[in-house]
Amino acid sequence: MKRSRLGSLAIASSAVVAAAMAVPAMAATTSGEVPTYQEFKASTFQDVDRQYIVNGDEPVSDNH
């Protein structure tokens, strides 16, 4: 089945609009109270080398 350029453009445009509308909706459902720095630091895992582990697997040292 062949599609016309106009039809393909309409489908692509619809997909872009749907994706753009989904992003704020997803953010609204996952957002909540933003923790303070102290709350974030207290809830962040520290390994035996006293490095913080963020994003599941990224070590960050406490050196300023």
Coordinates of N, CA and C in Angstrom, one line a residue:
M1 N 0.8 -1.2 0.0 CA 0.0 0.0 0.0 C 0.9 1.2 0.0
K2 N 0.7 2.1 -1.0 CA 1.5 3.3 -1.0 C 0.8 4.4 -0.3
R3 N 1.6 5.2 0.4 CA 1.0 6.4 1.1 C 1.4 7.7 0.4
S4 N 0.6 8.6 0.4 CA 0.9 9.9 -0.2 C 1.8 10.7 0.7
R5 N 2.5 11.6 0.2 CA 3.4 12.5 1.0 C 2.5 13.2 2.1
L6 N 1.4 13.7 1.7 CA 0.5 14.4 2.6 C 0.1 13.5 3.8
G7 N -0.3 12.2 3.4 CA -0.7 11.3 4.5 C 0.5 10.9 5.4
S8 N 1.7 10.7 4.9 CA 2.8 10.5 5.7 C 3.1 11.7 6.6
L9 N 3.0 12.9 6.1 CA 3.3 14.1 6.8 C 2.2 14.2 8.0
A10 N 1.0 13.9 7.7 CA -0.1 13.9 8.7 C 0.2 12.9 9.8
I11 N 0.6 11.7 9.5 CA 0.9 10.7 10.5 C 2.1 11.1 11.3
A12 N 3.1 11.6 10.7 CA 4.3 12.1 11.4 C 4.0 13.3 12.3
S13 N 3.2 14.2 11.8 CA 2.8 15.3 12.6 C 2.0 14.9 13.8
S14 N 1.1 14.0 13.6 CA 0.3 13.5 14.7 C 1.1 12.8 15.8
A15 N 2.1 12.1 15.4 CA 3.0 11.4 16.3 C 3.8 12.4 17.1
V16 N 4.3 13.5 16.5 CA 5.0 14.5 17.2 C 4.1 15.3 18.2
V17 N 2.9 15.6 17.8 CA 2.0 16.3 18.7 C 1.6 15.4 19.9
A18 N 1.4 14.1 19.6 CA 1.1 13.2 20.7 C 2.2 13.0 21.7
A19 N 3.5 13.0 21.2 CA 4.6 12.9 22.1 C 4.8 14.1 22.9
A20 N 4.6 15.3 22.3 CA 4.7 16.6 23.0 C 3.7 16.7 24.1
M21 N 2.5 16.2 23.8 CA 1.5 16.3 24.8 C 1.7 15.3 26.0
A22 N 2.3 14.2 25.7 CA 2.6 13.1 26.7 C 3.6 13.5 27.7
V23 N 4.6 14.3 27.3 CA 5.7 14.7 28.2 C 5.2 15.4 29.4
P24 N 4.4 16.5 29.3 CA 3.9 17.2 30.5 C 3.0 16.3 31.3
A25 N 2.3 15.4 30.7 CA 1.4 14.6 31.5 C 2.2 13.6 32.3
M26 N 3.3 13.1 31.8 CA 4.1 12.2 32.5 C 4.8 12.9 33.6
A27 N 5.3 14.1 33.4 CA 5.9 14.9 34.4 C 5.0 15.2 35.6
A28 N 3.7 15.5 35.2 CA 2.8 15.8 36.3 C 2.5 14.6 37.2
T29 N 2.5 13.4 36.7 CA 2.3 12.2 37.5 C 3.5 11.8 38.3
T30 N 4.7 12.1 37.9 CA 5.9 11.7 38.6 C 6.4 12.8 39.5
S31 N 6.0 14.0 39.3 CA 6.5 15.1 40.1 C 5.8 15.1 41.5
G32 N 6.5 15.6 42.4 CA 5.9 15.8 43.8 C 6.7 16.9 44.4
E33 N 6.9 16.7 45.7 CA 7.7 17.7 46.4 C 9.2 17.5 46.1
V34 N 9.9 18.5 45.8 CA 11.3 18.5 45.5 C 12.0 18.5 46.8
P35 N 12.9 17.5 47.1 CA 13.5 17.5 48.4 C 14.6 18.6 48.5
T36 N 14.8 19.0 49.7 CA 15.9 19.9 50.0 C 17.2 19.2 49.8
Y37 N 18.3 19.9 49.7 CA 19.6 19.3 49.6 C 19.9 18.3 50.8
Q38 N 19.5 18.8 52.0 CA 19.8 18.0 53.1 C 19.0 16.7 53.1
E39 N 17.7 16.8 52.6 CA 16.9 15.6 52.5 C 17.4 14.6 51.5
F40 N 17.8 15.2 50.3 CA 18.4 14.4 49.3 C 19.7 13.7 49.8
K41 N 20.6 14.4 50.4 CA 21.8 13.9 50.9 C 21.6 12.8 51.9
A42 N 20.6 13.0 52.8 CA 20.3 12.0 53.8 C 19.7 10.7 53.2
S43 N 19.0 10.8 52.1 CA 18.4 9.6 51.5 C 19.3 9.0 50.5
T44 N 20.4 9.5 50.2 CA 21.3 9.0 49.1 C 22.3 7.9 49.7
F45 N 22.4 6.8 49.0 CA 23.2 5.7 49.5 C 24.7 6.1 49.4
Q46 N 25.4 5.7 50.5 CA 26.9 5.9 50.5 C 27.5 4.5 50.6
D47 N 28.6 4.2 49.8 CA 29.2 3.0 49.8 C 30.3 3.0 50.9
V48 N 31.1 1.9 51.0 CA 32.1 1.7 52.0 C 33.2 2.7 51.9
D49 N 33.4 3.3 50.7 CA 34.5 4.3 50.5 C 33.9 5.7 50.8
R50 N 32.7 5.8 51.3 CA 32.0 7.1 51.6 C 31.7 7.9 50.4
Q51 N 31.5 7.2 49.3 CA 31.1 7.9 48.1 C 29.6 7.8 47.9
Y52 N 29.0 8.8 47.5 CA 27.5 8.7 47.3 C 27.3 8.0 45.9
I53 N 26.2 7.2 45.9 CA 25.9 6.5 44.6 C 24.6 7.1 44.2
V54 N 24.6 7.8 43.0 CA 23.5 8.5 42.4 C 23.1 7.8 41.1
N55 N 21.9 8.0 40.7 CA 21.4 7.5 39.4 C 21.6 6.0 39.3
G56 N 21.6 5.3 40.5 CA 21.7 3.9 40.5 C 23.1 3.3 40.5
D57 N 24.0 4.0 39.8 CA 25.3 3.4 39.7 C 26.5 4.4 39.5
E58 N 26.2 5.6 39.7 CA 27.3 6.6 39.5 C 27.9 7.1 40.9
P59 N 29.1 6.8 41.1 CA 29.7 7.2 42.4 C 30.1 8.7 42.3
V60 N 29.9 9.4 43.4 CA 30.2 10.8 43.6 C 30.8 11.0 44.9
S61 N 32.1 11.6 44.9 CA 32.7 11.8 46.2 C 32.2 13.1 46.9
D62 N 32.4 13.2 48.2 CA 31.8 14.3 49.0 C 32.8 15.4 49.0
N63 N 33.9 15.4 48.2 CA 34.9 16.5 48.2 C 34.3 17.7 47.5
H64 N 34.5 18.8 48.1 CA 33.9 20.1 47.5 C 34.9 20.7 46.6

